[in-house]
Amino acid sequence: MNIHEYQAKQIFAKYDVPTPKGLMAESVEQAVENAKVLGGPVWVVKAQIHAGGRGLGGGVKLARSIEEVEKLSREILGMTLITHQTGPEGKLVQKLYIEEGADIKDELYLGVVLDRAREMPVIMASTEGGMAIEDVAHDNPEKIIKVAVDPAIGFQGFHGRELVFGLGITNPDEQKKFISFASKLYKLYIENDAEMIEINPLVKTGNGDFLALDGKMGFDDSALGRHPDIEAMRDISEEDADEREATQYGLSYISLDGEIGCMVNGAGLAMGTMDTINYMGGTPANFLDVGGKANAETVAKGFEIILKNPKVKAIFVNIFGGIVRCDRIANGILEATKLVDVHVPVIVRLDGTNAPEAAEILRNANIANVIAATDLADGAAKAVAAAKQAK
Amino acid sequence: MSILVNKETKVIVQGFTGKEGSFHAEQCMAYGTKIVGGVTPNKGGTEHLGQPVFNTVKEAVASTGATVSMIFVPPAFVSDAVMEAADAGIELAVIITEGAPVRDMQAAKAYALKHSMKTIGPNCPGIITAEECKIGIMPGMIFKKGNVGLISKSGTLTYEGANQVCREGFGISTAVGIGGDPIIGLSYKQLLPMFEADPETHAIVMIGEIGGDLEIQAAAYIKEHITKPVVAFIAGQTAPKGKRMGHAGAIVSGGAGTAAEKMAALDAAGVKVVVSPADIGKAVAEVLAKR
């Protein structure tokens, strides 16, 4: 789960990680009010959406008067912001963050993520703040300092020294401030079961203070149960409505651009099914994992969500029943066709536990749109052919 | 021969009396697995499925001589269960539970390594040595005995792969579902040498997916150390960047962990890489025919 910048900064504040003062606004009036409370003389009006690259997309602007705060807030609030992370459809700006301006001397980068190879969190720092870290990693990998911190020992002095010497921070007072900043950030990463924290830029001010000018945080979904305060920060308007609806039924759904709807059990087989469709010259319309507890209701829901997409010309149901029994899925398909108007061909491949019984059920039902397939290759080929024919 | 487990392996179940634990323990016993007891705190001294229940793993090990534990406890208790198993001298913990927090698994795995306990999973189907020992939730009937070892991040692709291998007239020595979480136990790199050393295994099927770099590490290892033919499939060639595809670890981030780079690395290591999982069986038949 991801949160907004203003929420990340609320968490930073709890851990004494320095940030500029700021206030969230959901209306232009509130934005103006916030600007007055903050005092000025310079403010930054920032779009709050769950995506990076907001500045380049025109969602972060500097204001030098209250009037300008009002004008910019009117412009940004309600706009559809397109950045390299939103996709071409962009994201609607529903919240603003009004922040006091900072005296920026240097822009740095600081982040904490899980290093899967070393199996521990790694702190990443760079003097190349303000740029996309992926680009720095690609063009100047030597400019990223990585310090892995074993949670068994926590953040030690040497971790801090590796960071400041790596960044070329030589002033002892600044060294102390940066090390304190990084150690607090590590602590809040661990204590909140964060998956990722990114501060880009982290700025050094004219006074040699370090400030988190931005803040991006993502959390381990599996750990949200023990962090009700963070779960409460969830902004459902930032999440894809169909993906969210699917989650409520135990389905994992992601929409794609193609024409063949997929309903599969297991994430790996779901991806493999998409790959096979692609390999055979078709295009998958979605990723959909029905999980291990598929029944008539979830299968019907799956059809409903897939069919919301007007591009879908055929559906490929690919189930390898292990614990999931195929006869149950077959009954689910029958139920689903009663509940939902399935107006495209449905290619069904059921293999594994109770597959012969399932084939029998489908044969007896004899539904016009349902086409049986013998295996993965056969099913994918039939789905691709059906989608082509529908054109 | 086989790897890690066989018909002599004594297994206990942590979370034995729960709904999932009971159901799958019973299935494993029906397959022939020597389930010799289980652990459920406060139910020690009772019997379940005809086997003794203990309050602690230490008691269970002392009384039964079990070396492997199959873990079904709820996600919030997984790290505790894994560490208890390690502390009690269990040699291999097979963690089936889905949804354990990453931070917990990090700590649990570090502790397991310290105690030389191997782990498989979490969020995986488990391990099966065909027609001898099943420790997990896979449908046993599709694994016919044979000479192909299988390692997979995905549960259903394990079944798909094994099924195709068997339909081609071959069979499985041992199949291991390693799981697709960000932090997992035994991976390709640790399992490949076991299959290389196992005389019963003549070829290896390796099924990976997008995210992380375990397949890249495996490719480097195969190039240097594996003489047996390897067939590989990487799921998620059509997955969009930045989207998590079901598994917690299956995400292409910052351009790294793509299927294309993994397939290229494996191909360069001499592995027979298939583009569609529908071709796994045929590819195995081809590499075995060449031997």
XYZ file of C-alpha atoms in Angstrom:
682
model
C 0.000 0.000 0.000
C 1.227 3.479 -0.859
C 0.467 6.757 0.878
C 0.602 10.435 -0.049
C 3.529 12.773 0.540
C 1.655 14.691 3.252
C 0.967 11.412 5.082
C 4.584 10.288 4.804
C 5.598 13.614 6.289
C 3.206 13.058 9.208
C 5.080 9.821 9.920
C 8.440 11.589 9.478
C 7.358 14.204 12.030
C 6.573 11.469 14.582
C 10.196 10.338 14.299
C 11.672 13.856 14.316
C 12.801 13.554 10.713
C 12.955 17.232 9.686
C 10.557 18.412 6.979
C 9.359 21.875 5.918
C 6.078 22.905 7.562
C 3.023 22.130 5.468
C -0.718 21.480 5.521
C -3.008 19.379 3.324
C -5.945 21.013 1.544
C -8.942 19.586 -0.305
C -10.274 22.911 -1.588
C -8.862 26.182 -2.897
C -10.228 28.016 0.157
C -8.486 25.596 2.472
C -5.272 25.982 0.487
C -5.384 29.757 0.937
C -6.158 29.341 4.636
C -3.196 26.988 4.975
C -0.907 29.442 3.212
C -1.929 32.160 5.692
C -1.270 29.866 8.656
C 2.167 28.955 7.295
C 2.998 32.625 6.808
C 5.232 32.679 3.740
C 6.866 34.603 2.110
C 7.203 31.662 -0.281
C 4.959 28.609 -0.602
C 4.973 25.461 -2.671
C 1.660 24.125 -3.998
C 1.948 20.355 -4.465
C -0.468 17.920 -6.077
C -1.014 14.836 -3.897
C -1.229 11.706 -6.039
C 0.362 8.267 -5.662
C 2.976 8.724 -8.386
C 6.411 10.217 -8.805
C 7.448 12.827 -11.341
C 4.798 15.315 -10.169
C 7.060 18.328 -10.624
C 7.836 17.572 -14.262
C 4.138 16.943 -14.920
C 3.236 20.441 -13.679
C 1.852 19.355 -10.313
C 4.355 21.202 -8.084
C 4.608 24.983 -8.308
C 6.162 27.835 -6.370
C 3.991 30.753 -5.167
C 5.282 34.127 -3.966
C 1.993 35.581 -2.763
C -1.299 34.427 -1.274
C -2.982 35.382 -4.555
C -0.568 33.154 -6.412
C -1.296 30.280 -3.987
C -4.968 30.709 -4.810
C -4.371 30.839 -8.574
C -2.075 27.786 -8.601
C -4.360 25.801 -6.296
C -7.257 26.451 -8.655
C -5.136 25.231 -11.566
C -3.739 22.110 -9.946
C -6.714 20.896 -7.901
C -8.969 18.871 -10.197
C -6.403 18.585 -12.993
C -5.477 15.221 -14.448
C -1.777 14.924 -13.847
C 0.236 12.800 -16.230
C 3.716 11.709 -15.150
C 6.029 8.882 -16.180
C 4.543 6.826 -13.339
C 0.805 7.446 -13.874
C 0.460 5.964 -17.342
C -1.068 7.909 -20.238
C -4.477 8.194 -18.541
C -2.980 10.264 -15.693
C -4.396 10.761 -12.213
C -6.996 13.201 -10.928
C -5.622 15.601 -8.306
C -8.018 15.638 -5.367
C -5.713 16.887 -2.639
C -3.038 19.555 -2.356
C -0.209 20.032 0.055
C 0.727 23.631 0.816
C 4.247 23.812 2.088
C 6.596 26.581 3.169
C 9.466 27.290 0.793
C 12.944 26.052 1.711
C 16.366 27.622 1.287
C 17.912 24.985 -0.958
C 21.682 24.738 -1.203
C 22.124 21.106 -2.281
C 19.748 18.399 -3.431
C 20.428 14.834 -2.311
C 18.621 11.509 -2.531
C 17.947 9.156 0.376
C 15.913 5.979 0.327
C 15.442 2.686 2.161
C 14.340 -0.499 0.376
C 14.645 -4.245 0.872
C 17.729 -5.688 -0.809
C 16.364 -9.064 -1.846
C 19.773 -10.517 -2.629
C 21.210 -9.637 0.810
C 17.868 -10.198 2.525
C 18.053 -7.006 4.582
C 17.097 -3.354 4.198
C 19.556 -1.206 2.292
C 19.917 2.561 2.656
C 20.582 4.246 -0.678
C 22.006 7.735 -0.860
C 23.178 9.915 -3.695
C 24.414 13.418 -4.335
C 22.271 13.381 -7.494
C 19.033 14.483 -5.813
C 16.065 15.654 -7.817
C 16.659 13.165 -10.634
C 14.943 9.811 -11.153
C 17.092 7.377 -9.193
C 16.591 4.727 -11.899
C 18.379 7.054 -14.329
C 21.238 7.673 -11.897
C 21.538 3.917 -11.340
C 21.726 3.439 -15.089
C 24.027 6.312 -16.065
C 26.175 6.833 -12.957
C 25.888 3.770 -10.732
C 28.988 4.874 -8.778
C 27.019 7.892 -7.555
C 24.685 5.715 -5.487
C 25.974 4.686 -2.086
C 24.350 1.530 -0.729
C 24.621 0.582 2.922
C 22.863 -2.621 3.983
C 21.741 -2.599 7.608
C 21.066 -5.915 9.323
C 17.971 -5.468 11.511
C 19.582 -7.816 14.034
C 22.091 -5.059 14.911
C 20.179 -1.996 13.750
C 21.665 1.273 12.502
C 25.205 1.613 13.870
C 27.748 4.419 13.781
C 29.700 2.818 10.955
C 26.631 2.747 8.738
C 26.337 6.495 9.243
C 30.046 7.056 8.509
C 29.832 5.045 5.296
C 26.963 7.285 4.212
C 28.489 10.696 4.991
C 31.946 9.868 3.647
C 30.358 8.350 0.578
C 28.366 11.529 -0.021
C 31.399 13.727 0.616
C 29.886 15.489 3.632
C 32.957 16.808 5.495
C 31.632 19.399 7.940
C 31.396 17.583 11.334
C 28.183 19.353 12.286
C 26.568 18.427 8.966
C 27.843 14.863 9.329
C 26.125 14.577 12.691
C 22.877 15.979 11.323
C 22.859 13.678 8.303
C 23.649 10.561 10.338
C 20.858 11.394 12.761
C 18.483 11.918 9.805
C 19.380 8.568 8.240
C 19.174 6.624 11.500
C 15.669 7.979 12.210
C 14.582 7.102 8.713
C 15.859 3.538 9.130
C 14.048 3.254 12.462
C 10.731 4.348 10.982
C 11.228 2.004 8.014
C 11.578 -0.964 10.358
C 8.967 -0.014 12.930
C 6.257 0.629 10.343
C 6.971 -2.410 8.139
C 7.663 -0.122 5.217
C 8.521 -1.693 1.889
C 10.067 1.453 0.465
C 10.873 5.004 1.546
C 12.180 7.547 -0.885
C 13.127 11.161 -0.213
C 13.934 12.870 -3.477
C 15.094 15.478 -3.000
C 16.430 15.622 0.516
C 17.847 19.122 0.676
C 20.674 20.786 2.524
C 19.689 24.339 3.476
C 21.900 27.399 3.704
C 22.254 26.685 7.445
C 23.552 23.184 6.832
C 20.300 21.562 7.948
C 18.853 18.563 6.146
C 15.165 18.597 5.205
C 12.912 16.021 3.571
C 11.467 18.093 0.751
C 9.577 15.110 -0.604
C 8.474 11.835 0.934
C 7.247 8.655 -0.671
C 6.379 5.537 1.312
C 5.032 2.099 0.488
C 4.180 -0.604 3.008
C 4.228 -4.387 3.184
C 0.578 -5.335 2.656
C 1.061 -8.479 4.729
C 2.019 -6.404 7.783
C -0.802 -3.843 7.662
C -2.760 -5.880 10.189
C -0.435 -4.706 12.930
C -0.457 -1.058 11.814
C -4.054 0.179 11.991
C -2.784 3.789 11.963
C -1.189 3.219 8.557
C -4.101 1.213 7.190
C -6.235 4.262 8.079
C -4.133 6.320 5.647
C -5.352 4.266 2.692
C -6.783 6.505 -0.031
C -9.093 4.258 -2.051
C -9.607 6.930 -4.702
C -5.948 6.371 -5.689
C -6.530 2.664 -6.322
C -8.004 1.116 -9.449
C -11.688 0.519 -8.693
C -11.835 -2.829 -10.521
C -8.647 -4.082 -8.892
C -10.019 -3.097 -5.513
C -13.385 -4.747 -6.112
C -11.583 -7.923 -7.158
C -9.538 -7.917 -3.956
C -12.720 -7.904 -1.889
C -13.688 -11.214 -3.492
C -10.277 -12.789 -2.974
C -9.362 -12.224 -6.635
C -6.180 -10.583 -7.829
C -6.918 -8.520 -10.951
C -4.863 -6.179 -13.121
C -6.235 -4.727 -16.335
C -4.096 -4.728 -19.498
C -4.567 -3.487 -23.049
C -5.462 -6.650 -24.986
C -8.576 -8.523 -26.129
C -8.525 -11.889 -24.379
C -9.824 -11.952 -20.843
C -8.038 -14.469 -18.607
C -9.288 -16.273 -15.525
C -6.633 -18.514 -13.999
C -5.779 -20.095 -10.642
C -2.371 -19.131 -9.287
C -0.279 -16.060 -10.076
C 2.432 -17.965 -11.951
C 0.025 -19.854 -14.199
C -1.920 -16.610 -14.729
C 1.232 -14.907 -16.013
C 2.152 -18.016 -17.995
C -1.292 -18.006 -19.606
C -0.861 -14.364 -20.660
C 2.560 -15.232 -22.067
C 1.123 -18.170 -24.030
C -1.668 -16.036 -25.498
C 0.911 -13.474 -26.533
C 3.158 -16.178 -28.000
C 0.263 -17.433 -30.119
C -0.429 -14.012 -31.565
C -3.176 -12.816 -29.217
C -3.200 -10.103 -26.577
C -4.223 -10.604 -22.921
C -6.832 -8.153 -21.579
C -6.013 -8.768 -17.951
C -4.234 -10.692 -15.244
C -6.713 -12.493 -13.000
C -5.792 -14.984 -10.304
C -8.915 -16.557 -8.780
C -6.826 -17.956 -5.926
C -7.227 -21.238 -4.139
C -10.776 -20.732 -2.887
C -12.580 -20.263 -6.188
C -16.331 -20.973 -6.086
C -19.413 -20.063 -8.155
C -19.602 -16.595 -6.640
C -15.957 -15.683 -7.240
C -16.015 -17.097 -10.772
C -19.164 -15.052 -11.527
C -17.506 -11.964 -10.084
C -14.444 -12.664 -12.204
C -16.561 -12.799 -15.373
C -18.311 -9.596 -14.356
C -15.041 -7.709 -13.847
C -13.478 -9.068 -17.057
C -16.569 -8.177 -19.093
C -16.614 -4.588 -17.838
C -13.746 -4.096 -20.249
C -15.363 -3.440 -23.651
C -12.225 -4.575 -25.505
C -12.668 -8.193 -24.387
C -13.530 -10.444 -27.355
C -13.024 -13.857 -25.739
C -12.334 -15.277 -22.290
C -9.883 -18.051 -21.501
C -10.559 -19.890 -18.255
C -7.434 -21.866 -17.418
C -7.587 -23.863 -14.209
C -5.122 -26.475 -12.996
C -6.964 -27.929 -10.074
C -4.844 -29.012 -7.173
C -6.764 -28.345 -4.058
C -9.291 -26.465 -6.179
C -11.593 -29.119 -7.589
C -12.400 -28.730 -11.278
C -16.013 -29.898 -10.911
C -16.605 -26.975 -8.571
C -15.147 -24.561 -11.095
C -17.331 -26.086 -13.817
C -20.411 -25.542 -11.653
C -19.138 -22.043 -10.957
C -19.009 -21.352 -14.681
C -22.586 -22.619 -15.082
C -23.762 -20.449 -12.189
C -21.847 -17.487 -13.555
C -23.485 -17.727 -16.962
C -26.860 -17.471 -15.198
C -25.784 -14.451 -13.138
C -23.807 -12.566 -15.750
C -24.520 -12.060 -19.441
C -21.457 -13.729 -20.920
C -21.709 -12.467 -24.494
C -18.262 -13.541 -25.737
C -16.883 -17.038 -26.346
C -15.505 -18.659 -23.187
C -12.736 -21.184 -23.721
C -12.462 -23.513 -20.761
C -9.493 -25.667 -19.892
C -9.896 -27.589 -16.655
C -7.141 -29.988 -15.683
C -6.095 -31.752 -12.485
C -8.372 -32.835 -9.637
C -11.793 -34.068 -10.873
C -11.189 -32.840 -14.443
C -13.234 -35.655 -16.093
C -16.248 -34.866 -13.882
C -15.892 -31.188 -14.811
C -15.816 -31.981 -18.528
C -18.969 -34.045 -18.064
C -20.757 -31.164 -16.288
C -19.905 -28.706 -19.057
C -20.834 -31.179 -21.800
C -24.255 -31.845 -20.260
C -24.970 -28.158 -19.750
C -24.212 -27.516 -23.417
C -23.945 -23.738 -23.209
C -23.621 -22.066 -26.599
C -20.672 -19.810 -25.767
C -18.581 -22.343 -23.875
C -15.812 -24.121 -25.788
C -13.831 -26.916 -24.117
C -10.040 -27.143 -24.444
C -7.816 -30.109 -23.692
C -4.679 -28.370 -22.459
C -2.964 -25.006 -22.115
C -1.747 -24.804 -25.718
C -5.122 -25.913 -27.112
C -6.993 -23.426 -24.921
C -4.741 -20.498 -25.781
C -4.970 -21.306 -29.518
C -8.780 -21.513 -29.375
C -8.979 -18.237 -27.422
C -6.748 -16.437 -29.922
C -8.809 -17.809 -32.818
C -12.114 -16.806 -31.167
C -10.872 -13.258 -30.527
C -9.736 -12.915 -34.157
C -13.071 -14.198 -35.449
C -14.974 -11.682 -33.337
C -13.312 -8.777 -35.118
C 17.315 -41.435 -4.431
C 15.740 -37.986 -4.567
C 16.540 -34.739 -2.811
C 15.793 -33.564 0.754
C 12.896 -35.901 1.557
C 11.973 -39.549 0.932
C 9.781 -42.316 2.292
C 11.823 -42.530 5.517
C 11.490 -38.815 6.363
C 9.698 -38.165 9.649
C 7.535 -35.079 9.570
C 5.692 -33.076 12.203
C 3.072 -30.415 11.500
C 3.031 -27.031 13.246
C -0.566 -25.871 13.276
C -1.578 -29.577 13.158
C -5.098 -29.286 14.568
C -6.171 -26.212 12.573
C -8.495 -26.530 9.590
C -5.808 -26.208 6.894
C -3.217 -28.151 8.872
C -5.604 -31.037 9.482
C -6.857 -31.253 5.923
C -3.431 -31.234 4.326
C -1.768 -33.424 6.963
C -4.402 -36.039 6.220
C -3.790 -35.748 2.472
C -0.039 -36.106 3.026
C -0.558 -39.196 5.171
C -2.790 -40.694 2.487
C 0.044 -40.097 0.003
C 2.396 -42.073 2.237
C 4.219 -39.310 4.092
C 5.367 -40.310 7.575
C 3.567 -37.679 9.622
C 4.631 -38.647 13.144
C 2.871 -35.949 15.139
C 2.107 -32.305 15.395
C 2.352 -29.233 17.556
C -0.529 -27.147 18.846
C 0.057 -25.227 22.095
C -2.298 -26.310 24.895
C -3.321 -29.454 23.059
C -0.260 -31.440 24.098
C -1.021 -34.974 25.222
C -4.007 -35.388 22.932
C -4.168 -37.280 19.650
C -5.071 -35.979 16.207
C -5.419 -38.044 13.012
C -4.089 -40.943 15.033
C -0.850 -39.102 15.846
C 0.366 -37.454 19.062
C -0.018 -33.707 19.604
C 2.665 -31.789 21.516
C 2.764 -28.336 23.106
C 6.225 -27.501 21.779
C 8.418 -28.497 18.850
C 11.163 -29.544 21.295
C 8.860 -32.151 22.862
C 7.719 -33.313 19.434
C 11.304 -33.788 18.213
C 12.400 -35.519 21.410
C 9.494 -37.923 21.291
C 9.231 -38.672 17.550
C 12.687 -38.055 16.091
C 11.156 -35.856 13.373
C 13.606 -33.929 11.173
C 11.150 -31.970 9.038
C 8.336 -29.640 10.012
C 5.445 -28.583 7.808
C 4.183 -25.167 8.949
C 0.527 -24.130 8.621
C 0.230 -21.538 11.414
C -1.466 -18.186 10.619
C 0.733 -15.494 8.986
C 1.329 -13.460 12.150
C 2.802 -16.536 13.890
C 5.005 -17.865 11.090
C 8.289 -16.342 12.234
C 7.742 -17.622 15.781
C 7.008 -21.108 14.439
C 10.064 -21.138 12.148
C 12.369 -19.978 14.909
C 10.921 -22.541 17.310
C 11.585 -25.279 14.764
C 15.167 -24.075 14.269
C 15.712 -23.913 18.003
C 14.416 -27.462 18.430
C 16.878 -28.874 15.908
C 14.519 -29.414 12.956
C 16.585 -29.787 9.767
C 14.044 -28.576 7.210
C 10.978 -26.363 7.694
C 8.423 -26.266 4.873
C 6.392 -23.079 5.267
C 3.061 -23.224 3.445
C 1.399 -20.158 5.014
C 0.710 -17.210 2.740
C 0.914 -13.581 3.836
C 3.732 -13.579 6.397
C 5.205 -10.067 6.820
C 8.541 -9.616 5.030
C 10.289 -8.288 8.141
C 9.246 -11.411 10.059
C 10.585 -13.706 7.354
C 13.855 -11.797 7.272
C 14.374 -12.403 10.983
C 13.157 -16.005 10.823
C 15.410 -16.905 7.920
C 18.461 -15.317 9.540
C 17.767 -17.366 12.686
C 17.197 -20.555 10.686
C 20.545 -20.110 8.912
C 22.274 -19.623 12.233
C 20.903 -23.008 13.303
C 21.682 -24.649 9.943
C 18.008 -25.306 9.388
C 16.916 -25.261 5.759
C 13.613 -23.602 4.897
C 11.266 -23.846 1.915
C 8.711 -21.089 1.326
C 6.770 -19.289 2.696
C 3.696 -19.045 0.471
C 4.558 -22.167 -1.494
C 3.033 -25.559 -2.351
C 5.836 -27.440 -0.531
C 8.049 -30.346 -1.623
C 7.234 -33.762 -3.043
C 9.361 -36.778 -3.821
C 7.136 -38.641 -6.233
C 5.357 -41.701 -4.856
C 7.283 -41.455 -1.576
C 6.761 -38.298 0.415
C 4.581 -35.233 -0.036
C 5.045 -32.304 2.344
C 2.676 -29.610 1.194
C -0.561 -28.915 -0.597
C 0.071 -30.126 -4.143
C -2.206 -32.678 -5.798
C -0.139 -35.837 -5.338
C -1.629 -37.827 -8.214
C 0.011 -35.773 -10.980
C 3.567 -36.537 -9.786
C 4.560 -39.871 -11.316
C 7.953 -41.241 -10.326
C 10.746 -40.477 -12.741
C 13.973 -38.673 -13.475
C 13.135 -35.015 -13.755
C 13.762 -32.605 -10.890
C 11.582 -29.513 -10.733
C 12.078 -26.154 -8.993
C 9.352 -23.515 -9.231
C 8.336 -20.196 -7.699
C 4.739 -20.808 -8.733
C 2.410 -23.462 -7.345
C 0.106 -24.022 -10.304
C 2.991 -23.851 -12.783
C 4.631 -26.639 -10.758
C 1.541 -28.740 -11.421
C 1.398 -27.662 -15.060
C 5.087 -28.507 -15.580
C 4.965 -31.839 -13.738
C 1.809 -32.836 -15.586
C 3.392 -32.165 -18.977
C 6.564 -34.043 -18.040
C 4.486 -37.062 -17.027
C 2.310 -36.899 -20.161
C 5.464 -37.070 -22.258
C 6.148 -40.401 -20.571
C 8.710 -39.178 -18.063
C 8.324 -38.571 -14.344
C 9.434 -36.496 -11.390
C 12.193 -37.300 -8.894
C 11.536 -34.414 -6.515
C 9.603 -31.188 -7.100
C 10.144 -28.148 -4.904
C 7.861 -25.129 -4.823
C 10.098 -22.385 -3.484
C 7.467 -19.611 -3.357
C 7.434 -16.134 -4.848
C 7.767 -13.868 -1.815
C 10.564 -11.268 -1.543
C 12.367 -13.409 1.037
C 12.310 -17.183 0.597
C 14.249 -20.144 1.876
C 15.993 -22.603 -0.446
C 16.247 -21.209 -3.944
C 17.472 -22.403 -7.339
C 21.088 -21.871 -6.383
C 20.875 -24.180 -3.363
C 18.618 -26.773 -5.007
C 20.440 -27.106 -8.338
C 23.539 -28.750 -6.800
C 21.301 -31.188 -4.922
C 19.700 -32.279 -8.203
C 23.112 -32.360 -9.887
C 24.297 -34.770 -7.181
C 21.165 -36.929 -7.240
C 21.712 -39.962 -9.524
C 17.971 -40.380 -9.977
C 17.617 -36.930 -11.538
C 18.576 -36.760 -15.228
C 17.171 -33.343 -16.143
C 15.977 -30.267 -14.277
C 12.988 -28.010 -14.940
C 13.286 -24.535 -13.517
C 10.221 -22.264 -13.455
C 10.764 -18.648 -12.490
C 8.959 -15.373 -12.721
C 9.544 -11.630 -12.919
C 11.021 -9.769 -9.938
C 14.263 -10.151 -7.998
C 17.386 -11.770 -9.428
C 17.319 -15.380 -8.212
C 17.032 -16.674 -11.785
C 20.036 -14.589 -12.813
C 22.060 -16.079 -9.948
C 20.840 -19.509 -11.010
C 22.001 -18.898 -14.582
C 25.513 -18.043 -13.381
C 25.564 -21.157 -11.209
C 24.310 -23.419 -14.002
C 26.969 -22.158 -16.380
C 29.754 -23.084 -13.950
C 28.498 -26.166 -12.160
C 25.526 -27.956 -13.727
C 26.149 -30.703 -16.286
C 22.597 -32.062 -16.447
C 20.218 -30.503 -19.001
C 18.033 -27.712 -17.672
C 14.728 -26.502 -19.139
C 13.447 -23.121 -17.965
C 10.349 -20.996 -18.239
C 10.026 -17.462 -16.839
C 6.462 -16.259 -16.247
C 5.517 -12.639 -16.796
C 6.943 -11.744 -20.212
C 3.746 -9.785 -20.848
C 3.540 -8.257 -17.352
C 3.555 -4.440 -17.247
C 6.281 -2.627 -15.325
C 5.508 -1.489 -11.805
C 2.495 -3.780 -11.339
C 2.624 -6.548 -8.777
C 1.423 -9.734 -10.430
C -0.216 -11.599 -7.577
C 2.917 -12.798 -5.793
C 4.438 -10.291 -3.384
C 7.760 -10.600 -5.170
C 6.545 -10.607 -8.760
C 7.079 -7.023 -9.805
C 9.347 -5.430 -12.351
C 10.804 -2.389 -10.613
C 13.139 0.181 -12.085
C 13.554 -1.922 -15.225
C 15.157 -4.762 -13.257
C 13.811 -8.276 -12.826
C 12.234 -8.549 -16.278
C 11.478 -11.888 -17.884
C 13.553 -10.914 -20.921
C 16.790 -10.398 -18.977
C 16.273 -13.633 -17.033
C 15.566 -15.616 -20.193
C 18.654 -14.166 -21.879
C 20.876 -15.028 -18.905
C 19.568 -18.597 -18.789
C 19.890 -19.011 -22.516
C 23.501 -17.816 -22.339
C 24.121 -20.416 -19.621
C 23.078 -23.192 -22.005
C 19.608 -23.688 -20.571
C 16.763 -24.625 -22.925
C 14.401 -21.698 -22.391
C 10.774 -22.054 -23.514
C 8.645 -19.002 -24.310
C 5.342 -20.659 -23.442
C 4.766 -22.896 -20.409
C 2.803 -25.162 -22.774
C 6.183 -26.286 -24.201
C 7.832 -27.430 -20.958
C 7.002 -31.116 -21.491
C 8.182 -31.182 -25.098
C 11.418 -29.416 -24.181
C 12.124 -31.987 -21.476
C 11.539 -34.783 -23.977
C 13.981 -33.116 -26.368
C 16.805 -32.635 -23.881
C 16.419 -36.159 -22.537
C 16.405 -37.629 -26.048
C 19.766 -35.957 -26.703
C 21.468 -37.586 -23.737
